[in-house]
XYZ file of C-alpha atoms in Angstrom:
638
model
C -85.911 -25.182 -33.867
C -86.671 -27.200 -31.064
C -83.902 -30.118 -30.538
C -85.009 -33.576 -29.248
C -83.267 -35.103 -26.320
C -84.471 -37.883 -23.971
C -83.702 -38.414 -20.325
C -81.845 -41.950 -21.305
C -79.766 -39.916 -23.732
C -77.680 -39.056 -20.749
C -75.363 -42.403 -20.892
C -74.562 -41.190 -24.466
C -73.773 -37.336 -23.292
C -71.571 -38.365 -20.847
C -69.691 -40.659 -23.013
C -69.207 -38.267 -25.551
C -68.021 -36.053 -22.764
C -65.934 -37.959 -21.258
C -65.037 -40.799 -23.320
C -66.102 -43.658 -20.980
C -69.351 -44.626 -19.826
C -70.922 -43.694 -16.395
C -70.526 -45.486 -12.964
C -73.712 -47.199 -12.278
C -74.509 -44.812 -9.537
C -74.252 -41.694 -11.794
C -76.689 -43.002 -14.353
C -78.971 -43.870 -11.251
C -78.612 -40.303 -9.548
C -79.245 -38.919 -13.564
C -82.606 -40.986 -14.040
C -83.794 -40.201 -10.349
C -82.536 -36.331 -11.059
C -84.602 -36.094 -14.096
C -87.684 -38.100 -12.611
C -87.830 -36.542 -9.350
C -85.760 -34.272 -8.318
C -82.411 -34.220 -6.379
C -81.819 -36.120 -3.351
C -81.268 -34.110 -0.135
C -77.135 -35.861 -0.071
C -75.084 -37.780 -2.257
C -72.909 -40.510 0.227
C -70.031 -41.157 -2.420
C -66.845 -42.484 -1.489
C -64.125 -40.094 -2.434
C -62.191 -41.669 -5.725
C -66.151 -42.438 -7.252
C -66.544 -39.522 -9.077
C -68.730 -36.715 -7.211
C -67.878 -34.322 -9.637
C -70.439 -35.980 -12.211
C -73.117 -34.095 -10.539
C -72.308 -30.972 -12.473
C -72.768 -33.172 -15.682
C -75.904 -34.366 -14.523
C -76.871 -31.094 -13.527
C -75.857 -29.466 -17.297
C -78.114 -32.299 -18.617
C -81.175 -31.835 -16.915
C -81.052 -27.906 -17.288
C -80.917 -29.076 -21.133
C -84.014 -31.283 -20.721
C -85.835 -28.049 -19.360
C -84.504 -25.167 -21.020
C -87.649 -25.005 -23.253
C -89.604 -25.332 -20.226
C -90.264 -21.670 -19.611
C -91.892 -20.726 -16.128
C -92.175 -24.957 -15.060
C -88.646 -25.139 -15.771
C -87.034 -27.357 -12.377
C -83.569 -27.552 -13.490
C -81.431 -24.386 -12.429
C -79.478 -21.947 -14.499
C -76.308 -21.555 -12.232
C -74.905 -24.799 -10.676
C -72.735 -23.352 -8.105
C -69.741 -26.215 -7.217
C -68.826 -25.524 -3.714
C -65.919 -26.394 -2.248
C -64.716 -25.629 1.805
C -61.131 -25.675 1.720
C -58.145 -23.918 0.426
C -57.124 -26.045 -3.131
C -54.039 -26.923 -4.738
C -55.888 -28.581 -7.865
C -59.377 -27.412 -8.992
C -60.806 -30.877 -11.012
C -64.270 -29.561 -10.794
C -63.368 -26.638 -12.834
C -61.390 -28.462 -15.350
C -64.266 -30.713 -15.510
C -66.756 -28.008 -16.099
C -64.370 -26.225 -18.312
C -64.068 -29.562 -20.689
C -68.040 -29.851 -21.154
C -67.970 -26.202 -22.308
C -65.602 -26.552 -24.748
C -66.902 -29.768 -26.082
C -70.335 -28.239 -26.229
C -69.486 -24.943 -28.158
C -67.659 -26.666 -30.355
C -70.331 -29.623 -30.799
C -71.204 -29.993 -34.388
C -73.376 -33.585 -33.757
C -74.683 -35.646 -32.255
C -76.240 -35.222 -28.466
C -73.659 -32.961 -27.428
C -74.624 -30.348 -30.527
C -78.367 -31.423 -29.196
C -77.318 -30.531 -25.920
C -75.486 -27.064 -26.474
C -78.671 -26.024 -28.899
C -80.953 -26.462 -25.817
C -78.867 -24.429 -23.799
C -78.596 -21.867 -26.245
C -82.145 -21.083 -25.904
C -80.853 -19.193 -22.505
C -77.497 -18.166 -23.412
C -76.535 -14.682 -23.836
C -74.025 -15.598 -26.916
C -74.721 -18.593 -29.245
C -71.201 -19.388 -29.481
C -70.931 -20.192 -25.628
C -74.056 -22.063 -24.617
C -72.597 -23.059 -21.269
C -70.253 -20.513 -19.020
C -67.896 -21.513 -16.597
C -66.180 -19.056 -13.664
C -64.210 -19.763 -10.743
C -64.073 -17.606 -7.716
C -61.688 -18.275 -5.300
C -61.432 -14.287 -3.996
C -63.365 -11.185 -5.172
C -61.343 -10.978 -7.924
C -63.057 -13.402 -10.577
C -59.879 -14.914 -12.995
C -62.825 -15.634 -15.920
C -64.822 -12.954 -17.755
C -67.697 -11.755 -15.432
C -70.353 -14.586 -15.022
C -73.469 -11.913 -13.595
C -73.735 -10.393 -17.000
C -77.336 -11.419 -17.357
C -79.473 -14.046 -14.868
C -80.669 -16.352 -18.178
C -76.814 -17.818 -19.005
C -76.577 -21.152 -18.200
C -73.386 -21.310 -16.012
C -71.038 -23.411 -13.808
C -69.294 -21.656 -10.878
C -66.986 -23.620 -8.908
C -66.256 -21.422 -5.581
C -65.726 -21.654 -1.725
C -67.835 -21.652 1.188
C -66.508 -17.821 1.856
C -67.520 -16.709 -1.346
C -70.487 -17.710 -2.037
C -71.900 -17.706 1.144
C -70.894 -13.989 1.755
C -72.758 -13.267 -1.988
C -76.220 -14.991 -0.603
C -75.968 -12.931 2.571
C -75.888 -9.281 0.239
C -72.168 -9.272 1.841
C -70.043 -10.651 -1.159
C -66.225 -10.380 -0.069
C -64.761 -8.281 -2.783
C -67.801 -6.947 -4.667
C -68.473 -3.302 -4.143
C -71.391 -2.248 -2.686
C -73.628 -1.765 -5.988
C -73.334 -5.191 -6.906
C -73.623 -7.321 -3.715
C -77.387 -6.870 -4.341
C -76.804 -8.397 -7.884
C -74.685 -11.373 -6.468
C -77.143 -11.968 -3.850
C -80.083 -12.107 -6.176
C -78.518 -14.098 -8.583
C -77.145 -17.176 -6.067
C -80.433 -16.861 -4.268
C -82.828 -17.670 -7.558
C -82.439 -20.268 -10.051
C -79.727 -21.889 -8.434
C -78.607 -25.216 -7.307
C -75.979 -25.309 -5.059
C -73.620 -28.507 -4.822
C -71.820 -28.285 -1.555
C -68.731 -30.638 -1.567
C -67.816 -32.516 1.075
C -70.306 -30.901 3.007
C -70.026 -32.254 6.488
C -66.847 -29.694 6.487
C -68.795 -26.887 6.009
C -72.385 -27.569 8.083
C -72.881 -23.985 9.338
C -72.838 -23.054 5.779
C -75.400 -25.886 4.863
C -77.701 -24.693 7.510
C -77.650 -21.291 6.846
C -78.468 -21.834 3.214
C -81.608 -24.148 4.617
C -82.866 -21.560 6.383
C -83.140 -19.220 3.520
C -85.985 -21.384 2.118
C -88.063 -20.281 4.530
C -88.134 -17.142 3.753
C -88.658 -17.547 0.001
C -92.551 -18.833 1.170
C -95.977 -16.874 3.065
C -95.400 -14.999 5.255
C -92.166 -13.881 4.505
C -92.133 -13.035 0.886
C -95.116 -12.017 -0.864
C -93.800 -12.300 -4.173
C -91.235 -15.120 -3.961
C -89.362 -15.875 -6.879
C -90.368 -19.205 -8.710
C -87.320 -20.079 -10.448
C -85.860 -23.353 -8.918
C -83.319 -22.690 -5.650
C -81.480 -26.165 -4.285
C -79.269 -27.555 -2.372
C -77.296 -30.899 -2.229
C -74.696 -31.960 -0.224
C -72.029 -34.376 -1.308
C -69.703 -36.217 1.242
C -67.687 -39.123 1.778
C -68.598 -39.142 5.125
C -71.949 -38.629 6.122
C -73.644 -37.359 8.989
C -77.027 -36.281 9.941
C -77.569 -32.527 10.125
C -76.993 -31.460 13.659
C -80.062 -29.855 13.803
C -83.570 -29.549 12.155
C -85.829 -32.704 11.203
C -83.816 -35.346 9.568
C -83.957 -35.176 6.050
C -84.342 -38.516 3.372
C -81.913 -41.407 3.255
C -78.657 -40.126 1.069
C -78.265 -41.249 -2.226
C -75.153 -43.998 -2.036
C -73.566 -46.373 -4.199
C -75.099 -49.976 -4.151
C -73.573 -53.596 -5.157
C -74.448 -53.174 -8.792
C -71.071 -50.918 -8.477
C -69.129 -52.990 -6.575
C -69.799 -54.881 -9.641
C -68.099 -52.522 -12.211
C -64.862 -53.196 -12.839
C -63.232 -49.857 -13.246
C -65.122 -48.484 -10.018
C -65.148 -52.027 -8.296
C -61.448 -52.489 -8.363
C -61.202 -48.948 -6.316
C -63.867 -49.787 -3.751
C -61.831 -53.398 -2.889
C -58.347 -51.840 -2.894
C -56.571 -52.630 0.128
C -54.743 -49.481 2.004
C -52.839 -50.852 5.304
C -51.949 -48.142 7.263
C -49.044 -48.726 11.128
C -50.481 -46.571 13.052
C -47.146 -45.390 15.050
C -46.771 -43.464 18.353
C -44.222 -40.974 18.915
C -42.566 -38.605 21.985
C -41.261 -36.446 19.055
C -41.578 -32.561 19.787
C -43.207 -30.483 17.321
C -40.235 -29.417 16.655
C -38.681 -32.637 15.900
C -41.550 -34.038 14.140
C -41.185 -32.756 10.858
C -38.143 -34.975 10.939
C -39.641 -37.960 11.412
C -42.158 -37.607 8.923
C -39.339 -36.853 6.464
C -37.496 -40.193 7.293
C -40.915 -42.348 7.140
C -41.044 -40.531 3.481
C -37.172 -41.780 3.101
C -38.101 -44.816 4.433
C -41.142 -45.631 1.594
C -39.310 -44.588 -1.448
C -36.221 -46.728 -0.278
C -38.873 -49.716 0.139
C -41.450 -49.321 -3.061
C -38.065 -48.177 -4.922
C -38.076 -46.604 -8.787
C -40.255 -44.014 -9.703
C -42.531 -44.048 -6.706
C -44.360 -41.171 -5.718
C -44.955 -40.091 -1.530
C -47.342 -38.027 -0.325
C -46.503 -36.619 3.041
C -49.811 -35.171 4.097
C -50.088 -32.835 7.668
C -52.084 -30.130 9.329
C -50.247 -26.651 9.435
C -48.545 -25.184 6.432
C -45.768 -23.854 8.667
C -45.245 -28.040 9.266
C -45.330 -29.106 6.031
C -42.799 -26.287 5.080
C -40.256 -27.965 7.772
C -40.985 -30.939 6.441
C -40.106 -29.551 3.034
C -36.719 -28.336 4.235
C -36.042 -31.340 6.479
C -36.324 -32.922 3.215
C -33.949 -30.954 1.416
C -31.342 -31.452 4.539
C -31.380 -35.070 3.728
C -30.194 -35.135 0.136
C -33.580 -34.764 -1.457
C -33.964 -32.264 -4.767
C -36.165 -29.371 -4.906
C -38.642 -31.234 -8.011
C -37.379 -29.081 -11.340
C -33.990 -28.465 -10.087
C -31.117 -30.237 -11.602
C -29.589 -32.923 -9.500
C -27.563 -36.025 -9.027
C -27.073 -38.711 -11.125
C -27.976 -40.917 -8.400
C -31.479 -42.230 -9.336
C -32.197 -43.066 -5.612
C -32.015 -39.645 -4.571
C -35.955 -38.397 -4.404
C -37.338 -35.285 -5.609
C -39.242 -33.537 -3.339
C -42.007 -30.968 -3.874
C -44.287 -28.822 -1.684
C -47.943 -28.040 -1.950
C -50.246 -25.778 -0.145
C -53.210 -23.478 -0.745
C -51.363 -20.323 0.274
C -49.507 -19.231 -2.802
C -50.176 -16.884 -5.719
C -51.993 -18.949 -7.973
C -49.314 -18.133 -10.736
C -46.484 -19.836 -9.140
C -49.071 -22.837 -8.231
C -49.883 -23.244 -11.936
C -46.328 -23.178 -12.751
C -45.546 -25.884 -10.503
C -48.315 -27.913 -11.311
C -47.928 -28.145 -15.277
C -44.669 -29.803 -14.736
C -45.649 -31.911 -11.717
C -49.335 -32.942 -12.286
C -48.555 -35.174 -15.429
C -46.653 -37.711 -12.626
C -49.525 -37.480 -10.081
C -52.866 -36.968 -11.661
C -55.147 -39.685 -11.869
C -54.511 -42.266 -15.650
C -51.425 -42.886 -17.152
C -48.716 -41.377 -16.199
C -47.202 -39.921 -19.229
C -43.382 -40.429 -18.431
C -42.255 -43.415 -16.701
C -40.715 -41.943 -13.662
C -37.004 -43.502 -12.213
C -36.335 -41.237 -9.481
C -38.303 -41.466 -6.689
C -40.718 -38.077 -5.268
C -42.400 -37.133 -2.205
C -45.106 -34.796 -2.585
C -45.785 -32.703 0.963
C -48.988 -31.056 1.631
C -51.560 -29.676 3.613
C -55.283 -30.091 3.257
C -55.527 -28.475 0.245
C -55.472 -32.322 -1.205
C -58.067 -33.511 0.398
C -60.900 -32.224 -2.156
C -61.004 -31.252 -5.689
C -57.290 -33.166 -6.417
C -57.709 -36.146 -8.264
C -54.253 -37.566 -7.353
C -52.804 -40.736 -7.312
C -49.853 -41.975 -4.736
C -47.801 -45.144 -3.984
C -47.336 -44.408 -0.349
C -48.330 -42.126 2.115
C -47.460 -40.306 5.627
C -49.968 -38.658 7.441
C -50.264 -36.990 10.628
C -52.963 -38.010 12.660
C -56.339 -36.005 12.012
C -59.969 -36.484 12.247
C -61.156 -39.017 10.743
C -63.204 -37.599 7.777
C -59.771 -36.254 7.051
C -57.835 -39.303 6.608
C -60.866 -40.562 4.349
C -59.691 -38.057 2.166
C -55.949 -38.047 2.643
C -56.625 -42.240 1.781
C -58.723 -41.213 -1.087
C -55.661 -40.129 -2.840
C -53.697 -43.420 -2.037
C -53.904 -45.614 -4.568
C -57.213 -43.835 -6.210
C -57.155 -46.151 -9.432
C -57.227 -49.230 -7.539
C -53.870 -50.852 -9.113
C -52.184 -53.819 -8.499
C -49.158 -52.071 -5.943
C -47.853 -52.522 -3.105
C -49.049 -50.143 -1.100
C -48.062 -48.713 2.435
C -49.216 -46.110 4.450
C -48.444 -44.167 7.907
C -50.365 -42.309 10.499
C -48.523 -40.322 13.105
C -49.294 -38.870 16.140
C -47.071 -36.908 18.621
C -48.404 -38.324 22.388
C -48.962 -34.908 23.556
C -51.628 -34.770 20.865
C -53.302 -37.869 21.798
C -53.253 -38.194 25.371
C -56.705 -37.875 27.401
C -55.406 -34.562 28.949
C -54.172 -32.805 25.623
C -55.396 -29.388 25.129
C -58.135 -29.523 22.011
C -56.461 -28.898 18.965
C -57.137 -25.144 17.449
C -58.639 -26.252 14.416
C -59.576 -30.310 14.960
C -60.351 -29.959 18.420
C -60.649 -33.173 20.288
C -61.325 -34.879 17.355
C -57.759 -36.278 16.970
C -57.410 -37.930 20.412
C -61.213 -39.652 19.283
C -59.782 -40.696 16.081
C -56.862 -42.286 17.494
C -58.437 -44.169 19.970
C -61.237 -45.450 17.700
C -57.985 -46.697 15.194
C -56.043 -47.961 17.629
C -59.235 -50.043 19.240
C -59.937 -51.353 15.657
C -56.508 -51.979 14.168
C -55.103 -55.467 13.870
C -51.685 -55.965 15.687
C -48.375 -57.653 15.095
C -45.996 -58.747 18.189
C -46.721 -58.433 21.623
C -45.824 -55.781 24.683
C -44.318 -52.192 23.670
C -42.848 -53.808 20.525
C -45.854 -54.924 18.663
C -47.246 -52.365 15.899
C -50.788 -51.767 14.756
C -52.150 -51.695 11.640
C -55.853 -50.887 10.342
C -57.255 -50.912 6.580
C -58.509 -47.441 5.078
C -59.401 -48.874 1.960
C -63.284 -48.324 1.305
C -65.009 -51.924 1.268
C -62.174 -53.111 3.954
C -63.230 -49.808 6.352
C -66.611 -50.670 6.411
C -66.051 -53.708 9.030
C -64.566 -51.421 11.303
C -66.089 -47.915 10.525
C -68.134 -46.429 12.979
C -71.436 -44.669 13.119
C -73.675 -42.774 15.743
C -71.991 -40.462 18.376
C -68.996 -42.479 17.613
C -68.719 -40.945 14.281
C -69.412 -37.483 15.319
C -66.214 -37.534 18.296
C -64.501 -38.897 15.374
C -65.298 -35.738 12.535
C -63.661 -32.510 12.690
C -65.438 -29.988 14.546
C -68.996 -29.510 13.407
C -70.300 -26.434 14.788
C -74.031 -24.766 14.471
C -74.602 -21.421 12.551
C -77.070 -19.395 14.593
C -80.966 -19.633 13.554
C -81.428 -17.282 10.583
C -83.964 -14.724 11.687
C -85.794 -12.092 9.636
C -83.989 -9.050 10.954
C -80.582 -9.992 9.849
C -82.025 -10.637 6.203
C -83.530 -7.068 6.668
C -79.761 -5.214 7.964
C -78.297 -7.377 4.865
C -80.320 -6.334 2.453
C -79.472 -2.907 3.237
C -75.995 -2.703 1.564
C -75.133 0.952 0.580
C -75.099 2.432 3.318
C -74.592 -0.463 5.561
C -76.775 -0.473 8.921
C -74.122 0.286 11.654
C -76.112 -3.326 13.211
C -74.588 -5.161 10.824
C -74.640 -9.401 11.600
C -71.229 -10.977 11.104
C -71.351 -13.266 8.188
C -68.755 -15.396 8.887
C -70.939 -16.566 12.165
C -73.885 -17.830 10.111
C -70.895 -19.774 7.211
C -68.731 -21.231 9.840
C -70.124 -21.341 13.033
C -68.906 -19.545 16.351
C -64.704 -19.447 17.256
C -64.105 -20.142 13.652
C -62.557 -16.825 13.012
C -62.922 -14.580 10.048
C -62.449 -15.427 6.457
C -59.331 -14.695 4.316
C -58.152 -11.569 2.920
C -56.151 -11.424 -0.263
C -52.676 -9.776 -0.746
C -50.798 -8.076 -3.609
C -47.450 -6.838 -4.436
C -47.112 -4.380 -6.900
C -43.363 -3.267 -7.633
C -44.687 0.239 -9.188
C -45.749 1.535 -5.959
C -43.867 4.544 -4.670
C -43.302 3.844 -1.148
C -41.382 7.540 -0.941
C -43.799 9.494 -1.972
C -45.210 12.125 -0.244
C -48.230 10.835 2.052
C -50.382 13.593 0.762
C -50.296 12.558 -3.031
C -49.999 8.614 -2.510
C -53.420 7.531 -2.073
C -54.610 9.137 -5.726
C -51.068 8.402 -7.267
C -51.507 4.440 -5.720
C -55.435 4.419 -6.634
C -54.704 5.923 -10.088
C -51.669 3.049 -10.846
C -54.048 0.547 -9.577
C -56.726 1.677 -11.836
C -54.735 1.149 -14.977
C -53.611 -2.421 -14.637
C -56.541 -3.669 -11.621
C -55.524 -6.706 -9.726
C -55.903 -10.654 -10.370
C -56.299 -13.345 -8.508
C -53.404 -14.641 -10.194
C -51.090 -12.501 -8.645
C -53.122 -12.921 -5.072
C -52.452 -14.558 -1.844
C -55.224 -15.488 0.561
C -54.332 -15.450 4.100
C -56.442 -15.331 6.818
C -57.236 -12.226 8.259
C -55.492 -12.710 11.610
C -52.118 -13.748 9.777
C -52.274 -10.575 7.662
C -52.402 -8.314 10.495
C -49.856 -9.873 11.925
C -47.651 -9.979 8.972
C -48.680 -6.054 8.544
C -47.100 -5.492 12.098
C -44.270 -7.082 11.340
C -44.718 -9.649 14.098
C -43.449 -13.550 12.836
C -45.728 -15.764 11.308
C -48.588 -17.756 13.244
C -50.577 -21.085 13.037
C -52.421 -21.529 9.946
C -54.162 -24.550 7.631
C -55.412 -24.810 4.365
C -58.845 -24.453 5.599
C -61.707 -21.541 5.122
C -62.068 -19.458 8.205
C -59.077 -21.003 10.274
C -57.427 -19.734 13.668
C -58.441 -16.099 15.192
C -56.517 -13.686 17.644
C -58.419 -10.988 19.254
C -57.996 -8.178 16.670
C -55.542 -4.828 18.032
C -55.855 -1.593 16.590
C -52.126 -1.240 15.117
C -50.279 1.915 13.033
C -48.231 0.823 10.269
C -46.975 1.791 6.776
C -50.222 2.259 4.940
C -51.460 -0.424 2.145
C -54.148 -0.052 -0.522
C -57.850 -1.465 0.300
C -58.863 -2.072 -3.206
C -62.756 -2.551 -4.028
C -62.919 -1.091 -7.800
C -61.303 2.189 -9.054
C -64.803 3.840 -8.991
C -65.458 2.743 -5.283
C -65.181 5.169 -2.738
C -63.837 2.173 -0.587
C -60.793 1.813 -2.441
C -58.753 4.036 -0.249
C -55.114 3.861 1.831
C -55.552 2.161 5.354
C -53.545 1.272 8.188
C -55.614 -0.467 10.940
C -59.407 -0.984 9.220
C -58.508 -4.398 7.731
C -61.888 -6.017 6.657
C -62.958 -10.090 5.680
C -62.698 -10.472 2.215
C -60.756 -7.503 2.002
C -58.074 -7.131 -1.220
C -55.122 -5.272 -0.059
C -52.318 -3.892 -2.251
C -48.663 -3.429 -1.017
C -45.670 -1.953 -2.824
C -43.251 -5.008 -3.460
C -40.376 -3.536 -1.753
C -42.027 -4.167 2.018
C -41.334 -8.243 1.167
């Protein structure tokens, strides 16, 4: 049995899929995808649907699964996101085509899932979809054999570390199998990649080494790499690659995608002498001051850079008559609710909050008409992979890629609202003499500048206020390019040159060389810090038991109910051992491989390092805390 199916079947696969027909640009990318190959960078605006570059990619592995050895089209299509995520769309996307493909019966989707089952494992599941946000993988294991067709949506951290031979979280047996897998018969799709440009060099570099003189038997299943971004920039280094792949006037023509590319999204830029102290006050009232303004059920995002911030901002919130969302309240139908969202909680209370919540801000109709008004504060963990959709929003200043995506989420849909938006910056952050900012730099002192040298004003002197236009056609009048750009982006730093003899100390992975290359260097670039570490409580560990028996009474608990990433925290490494020390809570964003301390040698209550109840690494600790490390902690310590 050998199923037909036709490159221009794909308008027809993704309706079925999807039940709407294709942007323009997505059936362009498909036809050029299937004709010759990916482009080098998809420049998409956020809110213009990236994500269909995993159906495009399904597709064309269909088209070629009979291929054999001159098969182009990859086996694993690896979604790569770098940031921490409240709302994983990419998944849920990827998740949906499974489904509708196992379950197929006619048509081009049953054509479709019978290609694909000429490389799946099980005939019942032609296309497998994982998500790996830590070592511990929530969906059954996805390395069972190298021929499944599969979708893994992932971060920079961990899939990165699994190319290097260094997964975070696998044991030492199977980094080798990770590594082999992601480095043959791959495409990788690197989201929003000018966040993550170490990462995207580093994986460059590897195709050297996959030709003469390097590798004398280099595999010839297909390896690639695309880069998607809202914002592009050239690579900082290396020969400059083709012209991205962008959207043209044929979809400023559609009119579902047109209406979101000519949406207007005013934004006051407004100045404050705040202290950080008293900022998340002032964000709070601009909130107030929105929902009193649009009125009904509108829904606020108030969008900032720490999660210790948008915590204050949470309880300023609360301080000022607004309802924790789910809680009963008032009759007063003015009163907002307000809810918070940030990357750093177990996923199980995230997915609690989120079944309730998501139904008033995802993307479509909105499936109860809401009459009290809510405010929705976050960190960056909404600024990929969230396809939300807000009346009004309050921002604190950041780079500019960063309010591209903040915007994205303001009026995605392109309705007929009245929108209004806020960016705030304290003046210590802005002034010419501020100190860089530990995670943006001197990006945000660029970005303000550049807005406040564009924006249109109203009034004259110290009372006139400035405005400027974020929506995407309207930005493009004022947006800049060049150098200008780059001052403008958050931090882009350089991975070092990839160099044969830290492929050969990788490779080595049980035991590891004592030279070992840091990882985190070559997927984030120098004074990034070290990735996070994940942390679980476990209320049937004996904290008074007798330090002699608690390692193999702890290791043997562990080992009969191991841990998930449901019940997991990521932190970064630096906030861990501070938390483990009992000192108070630092600086820390919803981004991969955020602020480092110098790391101090420290004696403590000991906690579990968990790598697999067979793993001689699973063992009690006290001071040896490792990247990527899973740590276990009886629930009593809080």
């Amino acid at each position: 049995m050998n199923p037909d199916l036709r490159p221009d079947e794909f308008r027809e696969f993704f309706s079925e899929l999807h039940g709407l027909a294709p942007f323009p640009w997505q059936e362009r990318l498909a036809q050029r995808v299937f004709a010759e190959g990916w482009p080098r960078a998809l420049d998409i605006p956020t809110g213009a649907g990236k994500t269909a570059a995993i159906d495009v990619a399904v597709f064309h592995l269909a088209l070629e699964a009979t291929r054999g050895a001159e098969r182009h089209a990859a086996v694993r299509i690896l979604f790569v996101v770098d940031r921490r995520l409240v709302v994983d769309d990419a998944y849920e996307r990827a998740q949906m085509a499974a489904t509708k493909l196992a379950e197929a019966k006619e048509g081009v989707l049953r054509r479709v899932a019978d290609r694909l089952r000429f490389l799946a494992e099980d005939e019942d599941h032609p296309l497998a979809v994982a998500r790996l946000r830590g070592g511990m993988p929530k969906e059954p294991d996805w390395v069972r054999t190298p021929a499944q067709p599969t979708v893994v949506v992932s971060t920079v951290d961990q899939v990165g570390s699994r190319l290097l031979f260094r997964g975070y979280g696998v044991s030492d047996s199977m980094k080798p199998i990770h590594a082999g897998l992601l480095g043959c018969d791959t495409l990788l799709l690197l989201d929003e990649a000018h966040l993550s440009q170490p990462f995207v060099q580093t994986a460059r570099d590897t195709l050297i080494f996959r030709k003469e003189p390097w590798s004398g038997n280099a595999a010839a299943a297909p390896f690639g790499i695309v880069t998607l971004s809202a914002t592009y920039a050239e690579d900082t280094r290396g020969e400059p690659g083709e012209q991205p792949f962008r959207i043209t006037d044929e979809d400023r023509g559609d009119p579902q995608l047109g209406k979101r590319l000519r949406a207007s999204k005013p934004a006051e830029l407004i100045e404050t002498k705040a202290s950080e102290a008293a900022l998340p006050g002032e964000l709070a009232d601009k909130a107030l001051e929105f929902t009193a303004s649009i009125g009904g059920g509108s829904i606020v995002a108030v969008v900032v850079n720490r999660v210790k911030r948008a915590r204050a901002i949470f309880e300023a919130l609360q301080q000022k008559d607004a309802c924790p969302f789910g809680e009963k309240h008032s009759d007063d139908v003015s009163s907002p609710e307000v809810a918070l969202l940030t990357g750093r909680v177990r996923d199980l209370d995230r997915e609690e909050l989120l079944t309730s919540l998501l139904p008033f801000v995802k993307v479509g109709p909105r499936c109860t008409p809401r009459t009290r008004p809510l405010i929705i504060v976050a960190t960056q963990c909404i600024e990929a992979g969230a396809d939300l959709d807000f009346d009004a929003l309050v921002t604190e200043i950041a780079p500019l890629d960063c309010l591209r995506q903040r915007f994205g989420r303001l009026n995605r849909m392109g309705r007929d609202i009245n929108v209004q938006a806020a960016i705030i910056a304290r003046a210590d952050q802005i002034r010419k003499s501020a100190e860089p900012d530990p995670i943006y730099g001197a990006a945000l002192g660029s970005t303000w500048g550049l807005l406040i040298e564009k924006s249109a004003s109203q009034g004259k002197g110290k009372t006139a206020r400035h405005f400027i236009d974020f929506g995407i056609d309207r930005s493009a009048s004022w947006f800049p390019d060049g150098d200008t750009l780059v001052k403008c982006l958050a931090p882009r730093k350089d991975a070092p040159v990839l160099l044969p003899s830290a492929i050969d100390f990788w490779s080595r992975t049980s035991p590891r060389p004592a030279a070992d290359p840091e990882v985190p260097l070559y997927l984030h670039g120098p004074e990034s810090g070290p990735p996070d570490v994940e942390i679980v409580w476990r209320a049937d560990l004996d904290d008074d038991v007798d330090e002699g028996y608690k390692q193999d009474l702890w290791r043997e608990c562990i080992s009969v109910c191991p841990p998930s990433s449901l019940e997991a925290v990521s932190v970064p490494i630096s906030e861990a051992r501070r938390w483990l020390r009992g000192q108070p809570a630092g600086e820390l964003a919803d981004v991969e491989a955020g602020i480092e301390e110098p790391e101090q040698r420290f004696s403590s209550l000991p906690w579990l390092r968990w790598r697999g109840k067979s793993d001689e690494g699973t063992k009690l600790i006290r001071d040896d805390l490792q990247p990527g490390d899973i740590i276990i902690v009886p629930a009593s310590r809080g």
